[in-house]
């Protein structure tokens, strides 16, 4: 569902009847929350969240505009014996600069579900086998961060397969930004700033990559304490890109030491797309 995060409202189903059952449960929950909100407002008086004349309350407005996305389930994901045959997704940090040059940060993450997939694939209600969001695991007793998150390039796969997956991700991101770059009604690139995104990908047993979702406000916490150097490196690369793009008219404006520092910070950014427009 839209307007949610941290894995909330994600379900796995295999029949239309199951989908209808899940949606009915969701809408019943919305109705109950609306009734509770209305009761609270009746007791405490109108607080401004609901306006006379038939306007919806803030919660009601959200429930009315909620959208849902149905995705084909990849039922044969890539599983690694070194990680207990658990399903995982790849988190890729993406930097968009100007209006619009897009970079992929090479140091990607692999986020693993807590339960083995093969043993639980038939149980669609076992979210711990199907959902790989670390935020769903972190509050549970016995959570082991080192068991939930790993570096993509450290996965137990031949280098040519890792390169193949990374190349696919870059191509998918190029196509994605190419598709939205001229759609100002749904996506607008800002000329004088940088934007950070978190894209999630799933890989099947044949090493084909599929995009799961794009996050405009990525949750950097799921990287964890052990691998926070990934986020630190991405932030350094973002700052260096902004400095070179917006603060320096040319490389001659920076001393050799500063230029080397910026080049070092940006060395793990891979440019995948550019769509520059003339600035006014």
PDB file of C-alpha atoms in Angstrom:
ATOM      1  CA  UNK A   1       0.000   0.000   0.000  1.00  0.00           C
ATOM      2  CA  UNK A   2       0.989   3.632  -0.458  1.00  0.00           C
ATOM      3  CA  UNK A   3       1.440   6.025   2.483  1.00  0.00           C
ATOM      4  CA  UNK A   4       3.050   3.345   4.630  1.00  0.00           C
ATOM      5  CA  UNK A   5       6.560   2.134   5.303  1.00  0.00           C
ATOM      6  CA  UNK A   6       8.651  -0.449   7.134  1.00  0.00           C
ATOM      7  CA  UNK A   7       6.850  -3.366   5.514  1.00  0.00           C
ATOM      8  CA  UNK A   8       3.411  -2.391   6.863  1.00  0.00           C
ATOM      9  CA  UNK A   9       0.474  -3.762   4.907  1.00  0.00           C
ATOM     10  CA  UNK A  10       2.481  -6.173   2.732  1.00  0.00           C
ATOM     11  CA  UNK A  11       0.782  -9.515   2.119  1.00  0.00           C
ATOM     12  CA  UNK A  12       1.445 -12.598   0.014  1.00  0.00           C
ATOM     13  CA  UNK A  13      -1.514 -14.297  -1.642  1.00  0.00           C
ATOM     14  CA  UNK A  14      -2.089 -16.900  -4.346  1.00  0.00           C
ATOM     15  CA  UNK A  15      -5.836 -16.663  -5.021  1.00  0.00           C
ATOM     16  CA  UNK A  16      -8.322 -13.882  -5.729  1.00  0.00           C
ATOM     17  CA  UNK A  17     -10.368 -14.984  -2.727  1.00  0.00           C
ATOM     18  CA  UNK A  18      -7.351 -14.511  -0.459  1.00  0.00           C
ATOM     19  CA  UNK A  19      -6.742 -11.029  -1.919  1.00  0.00           C
ATOM     20  CA  UNK A  20     -10.363 -10.014  -1.279  1.00  0.00           C
ATOM     21  CA  UNK A  21     -10.119 -11.326   2.272  1.00  0.00           C
ATOM     22  CA  UNK A  22      -6.973  -9.299   2.949  1.00  0.00           C
ATOM     23  CA  UNK A  23      -8.435  -6.096   1.502  1.00  0.00           C
ATOM     24  CA  UNK A  24     -11.638  -6.478   3.490  1.00  0.00           C
ATOM     25  CA  UNK A  25      -9.560  -6.810   6.650  1.00  0.00           C
ATOM     26  CA  UNK A  26      -7.586  -3.671   5.766  1.00  0.00           C
ATOM     27  CA  UNK A  27     -10.689  -1.591   5.054  1.00  0.00           C
ATOM     28  CA  UNK A  28     -12.398  -2.830   8.220  1.00  0.00           C
ATOM     29  CA  UNK A  29      -9.338  -1.657  10.149  1.00  0.00           C
ATOM     30  CA  UNK A  30      -9.565   1.760   8.456  1.00  0.00           C
ATOM     31  CA  UNK A  31     -13.282   2.020   9.341  1.00  0.00           C
ATOM     32  CA  UNK A  32     -12.591   1.157  12.996  1.00  0.00           C
ATOM     33  CA  UNK A  33      -9.856   3.799  13.210  1.00  0.00           C
ATOM     34  CA  UNK A  34     -12.142   6.398  11.639  1.00  0.00           C
ATOM     35  CA  UNK A  35     -14.915   5.593  14.138  1.00  0.00           C
ATOM     36  CA  UNK A  36     -12.496   5.899  17.050  1.00  0.00           C
ATOM     37  CA  UNK A  37     -11.211   9.202  15.707  1.00  0.00           C
ATOM     38  CA  UNK A  38     -14.755  10.551  15.341  1.00  0.00           C
ATOM     39  CA  UNK A  39     -15.615   9.453  18.886  1.00  0.00           C
ATOM     40  CA  UNK A  40     -12.517  11.211  20.240  1.00  0.00           C
ATOM     41  CA  UNK A  41     -13.446  14.380  18.380  1.00  0.00           C
ATOM     42  CA  UNK A  42     -17.009  14.234  19.708  1.00  0.00           C
ATOM     43  CA  UNK A  43     -15.695  13.954  23.265  1.00  0.00           C
ATOM     44  CA  UNK A  44     -12.976  16.594  22.997  1.00  0.00           C
ATOM     45  CA  UNK A  45     -14.578  18.968  20.500  1.00  0.00           C
ATOM     46  CA  UNK A  46     -13.559  19.790  16.958  1.00  0.00           C
ATOM     47  CA  UNK A  47      -9.784  20.277  16.855  1.00  0.00           C
ATOM     48  CA  UNK A  48      -9.559  21.477  13.277  1.00  0.00           C
ATOM     49  CA  UNK A  49      -8.671  18.150  11.714  1.00  0.00           C
ATOM     50  CA  UNK A  50     -12.263  17.832  10.499  1.00  0.00           C
ATOM     51  CA  UNK A  51     -13.857  20.810   8.779  1.00  0.00           C
ATOM     52  CA  UNK A  52     -17.573  21.528   8.594  1.00  0.00           C
ATOM     53  CA  UNK A  53     -19.272  21.242   5.228  1.00  0.00           C
ATOM     54  CA  UNK A  54     -18.512  17.597   4.553  1.00  0.00           C
ATOM     55  CA  UNK A  55     -14.694  17.739   4.557  1.00  0.00           C
ATOM     56  CA  UNK A  56     -12.908  14.555   5.574  1.00  0.00           C
ATOM     57  CA  UNK A  57     -10.751  14.279   8.655  1.00  0.00           C
ATOM     58  CA  UNK A  58      -7.003  13.815   8.174  1.00  0.00           C
ATOM     59  CA  UNK A  59      -7.236  10.048   8.738  1.00  0.00           C
ATOM     60  CA  UNK A  60     -10.290   9.706   6.529  1.00  0.00           C
ATOM     61  CA  UNK A  61      -8.561  11.624   3.750  1.00  0.00           C
ATOM     62  CA  UNK A  62      -5.571   9.286   3.906  1.00  0.00           C
ATOM     63  CA  UNK A  63      -7.758   6.166   3.834  1.00  0.00           C
ATOM     64  CA  UNK A  64      -9.686   7.474   0.837  1.00  0.00           C
ATOM     65  CA  UNK A  65      -6.611   8.102  -1.309  1.00  0.00           C
ATOM     66  CA  UNK A  66      -4.640   4.993  -0.383  1.00  0.00           C
ATOM     67  CA  UNK A  67      -3.366   3.099  -3.419  1.00  0.00           C
ATOM     68  CA  UNK A  68      -2.259  -0.506  -3.702  1.00  0.00           C
ATOM     69  CA  UNK A  69       0.304  -2.163  -5.926  1.00  0.00           C
ATOM     70  CA  UNK A  70       0.076  -5.833  -6.859  1.00  0.00           C
ATOM     71  CA  UNK A  71       3.366  -7.416  -7.880  1.00  0.00           C
ATOM     72  CA  UNK A  72       4.059 -10.821  -9.347  1.00  0.00           C
ATOM     73  CA  UNK A  73       5.689 -12.907  -6.670  1.00  0.00           C
ATOM     74  CA  UNK A  74       9.126 -14.296  -7.521  1.00  0.00           C
ATOM     75  CA  UNK A  75       8.668 -17.757  -6.039  1.00  0.00           C
ATOM     76  CA  UNK A  76      12.149 -19.015  -6.882  1.00  0.00           C
ATOM     77  CA  UNK A  77      14.444 -16.413  -5.357  1.00  0.00           C
ATOM     78  CA  UNK A  78      18.194 -16.780  -5.267  1.00  0.00           C
ATOM     79  CA  UNK A  79      19.122 -18.628  -2.073  1.00  0.00           C
ATOM     80  CA  UNK A  80      22.597 -18.996  -0.610  1.00  0.00           C
ATOM     81  CA  UNK A  81      23.608 -21.924   1.558  1.00  0.00           C
ATOM     82  CA  UNK A  82      26.143 -19.665   3.279  1.00  0.00           C
ATOM     83  CA  UNK A  83      23.186 -17.641   4.579  1.00  0.00           C
ATOM     84  CA  UNK A  84      20.920 -20.535   5.504  1.00  0.00           C
ATOM     85  CA  UNK A  85      18.877 -20.574   2.272  1.00  0.00           C
ATOM     86  CA  UNK A  86      17.060 -17.422   3.369  1.00  0.00           C
ATOM     87  CA  UNK A  87      15.391 -15.051   0.955  1.00  0.00           C
ATOM     88  CA  UNK A  88      17.052 -11.639   0.592  1.00  0.00           C
ATOM     89  CA  UNK A  89      16.696  -8.385  -1.292  1.00  0.00           C
ATOM     90  CA  UNK A  90      19.338  -5.909  -2.397  1.00  0.00           C
ATOM     91  CA  UNK A  91      19.240  -2.304  -1.183  1.00  0.00           C
ATOM     92  CA  UNK A  92      20.848   0.098  -3.658  1.00  0.00           C
ATOM     93  CA  UNK A  93      21.514   3.733  -2.805  1.00  0.00           C
ATOM     94  CA  UNK A  94      21.050   6.132  -5.705  1.00  0.00           C
ATOM     95  CA  UNK A  95      22.060   9.781  -6.026  1.00  0.00           C
ATOM     96  CA  UNK A  96      20.326  12.185  -8.407  1.00  0.00           C
ATOM     97  CA  UNK A  97      22.109  15.466  -9.052  1.00  0.00           C
ATOM     98  CA  UNK A  98      21.040  18.634 -10.801  1.00  0.00           C
ATOM     99  CA  UNK A  99      18.172  18.133 -13.173  1.00  0.00           C
ATOM    100  CA  UNK A 100      19.102  15.123 -13.695  1.00  0.00           C
ATOM    101  CA  UNK A 101      22.284  13.028 -13.516  1.00  0.00           C
ATOM    102  CA  UNK A 102      21.866   9.690 -11.758  1.00  0.00           C
ATOM    103  CA  UNK A 103      24.561   7.704  -9.964  1.00  0.00           C
ATOM    104  CA  UNK A 104      24.461   4.255  -8.389  1.00  0.00           C
ATOM    105  CA  UNK A 105      26.541   3.689  -5.266  1.00  0.00           C
ATOM    106  CA  UNK A 106      28.442   0.428  -5.769  1.00  0.00           C
ATOM    107  CA  UNK A 107      28.409  -0.655  -2.129  1.00  0.00           C
ATOM    108  CA  UNK A 108      25.002  -2.315  -1.997  1.00  0.00           C
ATOM    109  CA  UNK A 109      23.462  -4.288   0.850  1.00  0.00           C
ATOM    110  CA  UNK A 110      21.849  -7.723   1.056  1.00  0.00           C
ATOM    111  CA  UNK A 111      19.029  -7.892   3.623  1.00  0.00           C
ATOM    112  CA  UNK A 112      17.900 -11.355   4.705  1.00  0.00           C
ATOM    113  CA  UNK A 113      14.648 -12.766   6.053  1.00  0.00           C
ATOM    114  CA  UNK A 114      15.014 -14.472   9.453  1.00  0.00           C
ATOM    115  CA  UNK A 115      13.437 -17.825   8.449  1.00  0.00           C
ATOM    116  CA  UNK A 116      14.731 -20.227   5.759  1.00  0.00           C
ATOM    117  CA  UNK A 117      12.733 -19.930   2.568  1.00  0.00           C
ATOM    118  CA  UNK A 118      12.627 -23.544   1.395  1.00  0.00           C
ATOM    119  CA  UNK A 119      11.129 -24.788   4.638  1.00  0.00           C
ATOM    120  CA  UNK A 120       8.474 -22.074   4.767  1.00  0.00           C
ATOM    121  CA  UNK A 121       7.687 -21.253   1.130  1.00  0.00           C
ATOM    122  CA  UNK A 122       4.339 -23.019   1.320  1.00  0.00           C
ATOM    123  CA  UNK A 123       3.136 -20.967   4.307  1.00  0.00           C
ATOM    124  CA  UNK A 124       2.106 -17.603   2.906  1.00  0.00           C
ATOM    125  CA  UNK A 125       1.406 -16.279   6.403  1.00  0.00           C
ATOM    126  CA  UNK A 126       4.996 -16.795   7.551  1.00  0.00           C
ATOM    127  CA  UNK A 127       6.195 -13.251   6.933  1.00  0.00           C
ATOM    128  CA  UNK A 128       9.549 -14.087   8.480  1.00  0.00           C
ATOM    129  CA  UNK A 129      10.276 -16.304   5.485  1.00  0.00           C
ATOM    130  CA  UNK A 130       8.867 -13.984   2.823  1.00  0.00           C
ATOM    131  CA  UNK A 131       9.582 -10.412   4.014  1.00  0.00           C
ATOM    132  CA  UNK A 132      13.186  -9.272   4.187  1.00  0.00           C
ATOM    133  CA  UNK A 133      12.766  -5.853   5.852  1.00  0.00           C
ATOM    134  CA  UNK A 134      15.192  -5.686   8.758  1.00  0.00           C
ATOM    135  CA  UNK A 135      12.931  -3.164  10.513  1.00  0.00           C
ATOM    136  CA  UNK A 136      10.435  -6.011  11.007  1.00  0.00           C
ATOM    137  CA  UNK A 137      13.091  -8.080  12.768  1.00  0.00           C
ATOM    138  CA  UNK A 138      14.995  -5.553  14.859  1.00  0.00           C
ATOM    139  CA  UNK A 139      12.493  -5.438  17.746  1.00  0.00           C
ATOM    140  CA  UNK A 140      12.289  -9.214  18.137  1.00  0.00           C
ATOM    141  CA  UNK A 141      14.233 -10.965  20.873  1.00  0.00           C
ATOM    142  CA  UNK A 142      17.418 -12.572  19.614  1.00  0.00           C
ATOM    143  CA  UNK A 143      17.791 -10.273  16.616  1.00  0.00           C
ATOM    144  CA  UNK A 144      21.320 -10.556  15.228  1.00  0.00           C
ATOM    145  CA  UNK A 145      22.218  -7.684  12.928  1.00  0.00           C
ATOM    146  CA  UNK A 146      25.214  -9.502  11.460  1.00  0.00           C
ATOM    147  CA  UNK A 147      22.890 -12.330  10.437  1.00  0.00           C
ATOM    148  CA  UNK A 148      20.366  -9.999   8.802  1.00  0.00           C
ATOM    149  CA  UNK A 149      22.514  -7.641   6.703  1.00  0.00           C
ATOM    150  CA  UNK A 150      25.598  -8.299   4.585  1.00  0.00           C
ATOM    151  CA  UNK A 151      27.540  -6.523   1.883  1.00  0.00           C
ATOM    152  CA  UNK A 152      26.424  -7.440  -1.618  1.00  0.00           C
ATOM    153  CA  UNK A 153      29.978  -7.881  -2.896  1.00  0.00           C
ATOM    154  CA  UNK A 154      30.722 -10.287  -0.017  1.00  0.00           C
ATOM    155  CA  UNK A 155      27.980 -12.756  -1.017  1.00  0.00           C
ATOM    156  CA  UNK A 156      29.053 -16.300  -1.773  1.00  0.00           C
ATOM    157  CA  UNK A 157      28.724 -15.996  -5.544  1.00  0.00           C
ATOM    158  CA  UNK A 158      31.274 -15.987  -8.370  1.00  0.00           C
ATOM    159  CA  UNK A 159      32.413 -12.501  -9.305  1.00  0.00           C
ATOM    160  CA  UNK A 160      30.937 -12.797 -12.790  1.00  0.00           C
ATOM    161  CA  UNK A 161      27.478 -13.392 -11.279  1.00  0.00           C
ATOM    162  CA  UNK A 162      27.839 -10.451  -8.918  1.00  0.00           C
ATOM    163  CA  UNK A 163      28.908  -8.275 -11.851  1.00  0.00           C
ATOM    164  CA  UNK A 164      25.962  -9.563 -13.898  1.00  0.00           C
ATOM    165  CA  UNK A 165      23.482  -8.643 -11.160  1.00  0.00           C
ATOM    166  CA  UNK A 166      25.036  -5.208 -10.677  1.00  0.00           C
ATOM    167  CA  UNK A 167      24.956  -4.496 -14.429  1.00  0.00           C
ATOM    168  CA  UNK A 168      21.255  -5.422 -14.528  1.00  0.00           C
ATOM    169  CA  UNK A 169      20.506  -3.097 -11.626  1.00  0.00           C
ATOM    170  CA  UNK A 170      22.286  -0.251 -13.395  1.00  0.00           C
ATOM    171  CA  UNK A 171      20.310  -0.880 -16.598  1.00  0.00           C
ATOM    172  CA  UNK A 172      17.006  -1.037 -14.736  1.00  0.00           C
ATOM    173  CA  UNK A 173      17.764   2.238 -12.969  1.00  0.00           C
ATOM    174  CA  UNK A 174      18.749   3.865 -16.247  1.00  0.00           C
ATOM    175  CA  UNK A 175      15.442   2.797 -17.797  1.00  0.00           C
ATOM    176  CA  UNK A 176      13.504   3.889 -14.708  1.00  0.00           C
ATOM    177  CA  UNK A 177      14.868   7.420 -14.622  1.00  0.00           C
ATOM    178  CA  UNK A 178      14.675   7.695 -18.387  1.00  0.00           C
ATOM    179  CA  UNK A 179      10.969   6.883 -18.165  1.00  0.00           C
ATOM    180  CA  UNK A 180      10.197   9.522 -15.516  1.00  0.00           C
ATOM    181  CA  UNK A 181      12.670  12.276 -16.474  1.00  0.00           C
ATOM    182  CA  UNK A 182      10.192  14.027 -18.765  1.00  0.00           C
ATOM    183  CA  UNK A 183       7.107  13.311 -16.662  1.00  0.00           C
ATOM    184  CA  UNK A 184       6.901  16.554 -14.694  1.00  0.00           C
ATOM    185  CA  UNK A 185       3.429  15.705 -13.403  1.00  0.00           C
ATOM    186  CA  UNK A 186       4.655  12.651 -11.496  1.00  0.00           C
ATOM    187  CA  UNK A 187       8.379  13.330 -11.059  1.00  0.00           C
ATOM    188  CA  UNK A 188      10.242  16.602 -10.960  1.00  0.00           C
ATOM    189  CA  UNK A 189      14.013  16.890 -10.803  1.00  0.00           C
ATOM    190  CA  UNK A 190      15.311  19.972  -9.027  1.00  0.00           C
ATOM    191  CA  UNK A 191      18.008  21.925 -10.815  1.00  0.00           C
ATOM    192  CA  UNK A 192      20.073  23.053  -7.828  1.00  0.00           C
ATOM    193  CA  UNK A 193      20.090  20.187  -5.377  1.00  0.00           C
ATOM    194  CA  UNK A 194      20.853  16.522  -4.900  1.00  0.00           C
ATOM    195  CA  UNK A 195      18.335  13.812  -4.008  1.00  0.00           C
ATOM    196  CA  UNK A 196      18.986  10.446  -2.395  1.00  0.00           C
ATOM    197  CA  UNK A 197      16.929   7.327  -3.107  1.00  0.00           C
ATOM    198  CA  UNK A 198      16.869   3.760  -1.869  1.00  0.00           C
ATOM    199  CA  UNK A 199      15.932   1.162  -4.500  1.00  0.00           C
ATOM    200  CA  UNK A 200      15.201  -2.447  -3.590  1.00  0.00           C
ATOM    201  CA  UNK A 201      15.799  -5.401  -5.922  1.00  0.00           C
ATOM    202  CA  UNK A 202      15.112  -9.119  -5.795  1.00  0.00           C
ATOM    203  CA  UNK A 203      17.185 -11.718  -7.650  1.00  0.00           C
ATOM    204  CA  UNK A 204      15.797 -15.058  -8.822  1.00  0.00           C
ATOM    205  CA  UNK A 205      17.605 -18.393  -8.932  1.00  0.00           C
ATOM    206  CA  UNK A 206      18.848 -17.636 -12.467  1.00  0.00           C
ATOM    207  CA  UNK A 207      20.392 -14.335 -11.294  1.00  0.00           C
ATOM    208  CA  UNK A 208      17.777 -12.165 -12.983  1.00  0.00           C
ATOM    209  CA  UNK A 209      17.224  -8.899 -11.098  1.00  0.00           C
ATOM    210  CA  UNK A 210      13.772  -7.368 -10.533  1.00  0.00           C
ATOM    211  CA  UNK A 211      13.002  -3.955  -9.061  1.00  0.00           C
ATOM    212  CA  UNK A 212      10.753  -4.159  -6.011  1.00  0.00           C
ATOM    213  CA  UNK A 213      10.299  -0.528  -5.044  1.00  0.00           C
ATOM    214  CA  UNK A 214      11.798   2.947  -4.934  1.00  0.00           C
ATOM    215  CA  UNK A 215      12.076   4.892  -1.681  1.00  0.00           C
ATOM    216  CA  UNK A 216      12.300   8.670  -1.867  1.00  0.00           C
ATOM    217  CA  UNK A 217      13.145   8.812   1.850  1.00  0.00           C
ATOM    218  CA  UNK A 218      15.323   5.740   2.453  1.00  0.00           C
ATOM    219  CA  UNK A 219      15.641   4.376   5.964  1.00  0.00           C
ATOM    220  CA  UNK A 220      19.392   4.373   6.495  1.00  0.00           C
ATOM    221  CA  UNK A 221      18.989   2.666   9.881  1.00  0.00           C
ATOM    222  CA  UNK A 222      18.409  -0.708   8.241  1.00  0.00           C
ATOM    223  CA  UNK A 223      22.053  -0.666   7.191  1.00  0.00           C
ATOM    224  CA  UNK A 224      22.884  -1.298  10.832  1.00  0.00           C
ATOM    225  CA  UNK A 225      25.770  -0.313  13.053  1.00  0.00           C
ATOM    226  CA  UNK A 226      28.197  -2.904  11.665  1.00  0.00           C
ATOM    227  CA  UNK A 227      27.893  -1.646   8.089  1.00  0.00           C
ATOM    228  CA  UNK A 228      27.254   2.035   8.722  1.00  0.00           C
ATOM    229  CA  UNK A 229      30.406   2.768   6.727  1.00  0.00           C
ATOM    230  CA  UNK A 230      28.253   2.154   3.627  1.00  0.00           C
ATOM    231  CA  UNK A 231      25.971   5.048   4.564  1.00  0.00           C
ATOM    232  CA  UNK A 232      28.930   7.209   5.565  1.00  0.00           C
ATOM    233  CA  UNK A 233      30.557   6.571   2.191  1.00  0.00           C
ATOM    234  CA  UNK A 234      27.331   7.351   0.340  1.00  0.00           C
ATOM    235  CA  UNK A 235      26.928  10.604   2.289  1.00  0.00           C
ATOM    236  CA  UNK A 236      30.523  11.611   1.546  1.00  0.00           C
ATOM    237  CA  UNK A 237      29.992  10.875  -2.153  1.00  0.00           C
ATOM    238  CA  UNK A 238      26.780  12.928  -2.118  1.00  0.00           C
ATOM    239  CA  UNK A 239      28.458  15.931  -0.491  1.00  0.00           C
ATOM    240  CA  UNK A 240      31.396  15.760  -2.907  1.00  0.00           C
ATOM    241  CA  UNK A 241      29.001  15.609  -5.862  1.00  0.00           C
ATOM    242  CA  UNK A 242      27.044  18.615  -4.589  1.00  0.00           C
ATOM    243  CA  UNK A 243      30.237  20.610  -4.022  1.00  0.00           C
ATOM    244  CA  UNK A 244      31.584  19.904  -7.496  1.00  0.00           C
ATOM    245  CA  UNK A 245      28.213  20.490  -9.173  1.00  0.00           C
ATOM    246  CA  UNK A 246      27.038  23.624  -7.404  1.00  0.00           C
ATOM    247  CA  UNK A 247      29.916  25.280  -5.538  1.00  0.00           C
ATOM    248  CA  UNK A 248      32.782  25.057  -8.002  1.00  0.00           C
ATOM    249  CA  UNK A 249      32.576  26.625 -11.445  1.00  0.00           C
ATOM    250  CA  UNK A 250      35.478  24.482 -12.587  1.00  0.00           C
ATOM    251  CA  UNK A 251      38.009  22.082 -11.179  1.00  0.00           C
ATOM    252  CA  UNK A 252      40.501  24.946 -11.189  1.00  0.00           C
ATOM    253  CA  UNK A 253      38.573  26.458  -8.258  1.00  0.00           C
ATOM    254  CA  UNK A 254      39.621  23.605  -5.966  1.00  0.00           C
ATOM    255  CA  UNK A 255      43.096  22.954  -4.648  1.00  0.00           C
ATOM    256  CA  UNK A 256      44.719  19.674  -5.624  1.00  0.00           C
ATOM    257  CA  UNK A 257      44.146  18.288  -2.123  1.00  0.00           C
ATOM    258  CA  UNK A 258      40.438  19.185  -2.107  1.00  0.00           C
ATOM    259  CA  UNK A 259      39.951  17.861  -5.637  1.00  0.00           C
ATOM    260  CA  UNK A 260      41.635  14.571  -4.709  1.00  0.00           C
ATOM    261  CA  UNK A 261      39.443  14.300  -1.622  1.00  0.00           C
ATOM    262  CA  UNK A 262      36.294  14.815  -3.715  1.00  0.00           C
ATOM    263  CA  UNK A 263      37.448  12.365  -6.384  1.00  0.00           C
ATOM    264  CA  UNK A 264      38.188   9.751  -3.711  1.00  0.00           C
ATOM    265  CA  UNK A 265      34.753  10.255  -2.143  1.00  0.00           C
ATOM    266  CA  UNK A 266      33.023   9.835  -5.523  1.00  0.00           C
ATOM    267  CA  UNK A 267      35.031   6.902  -6.869  1.00  0.00           C
ATOM    268  CA  UNK A 268      32.305   4.380  -6.009  1.00  0.00           C
ATOM    269  CA  UNK A 269      29.543   6.292  -7.794  1.00  0.00           C
ATOM    270  CA  UNK A 270      28.611   4.846 -11.185  1.00  0.00           C
ATOM    271  CA  UNK A 271      26.790   7.206 -13.537  1.00  0.00           C
ATOM    272  CA  UNK A 272      23.860   5.450 -15.201  1.00  0.00           C
ATOM    273  CA  UNK A 273      21.783   8.293 -16.638  1.00  0.00           C
ATOM    274  CA  UNK A 274      21.876  11.984 -17.501  1.00  0.00           C
ATOM    275  CA  UNK A 275      19.083  14.256 -18.678  1.00  0.00           C
ATOM    276  CA  UNK A 276      20.242  17.852 -18.419  1.00  0.00           C
ATOM    277  CA  UNK A 277      17.928  20.731 -19.236  1.00  0.00           C
ATOM    278  CA  UNK A 278      18.911  24.335 -19.717  1.00  0.00           C
ATOM    279  CA  UNK A 279      18.643  26.366 -16.563  1.00  0.00           C
ATOM    280  CA  UNK A 280      16.819  29.661 -16.595  1.00  0.00           C
TER     281      UNK A 280
END
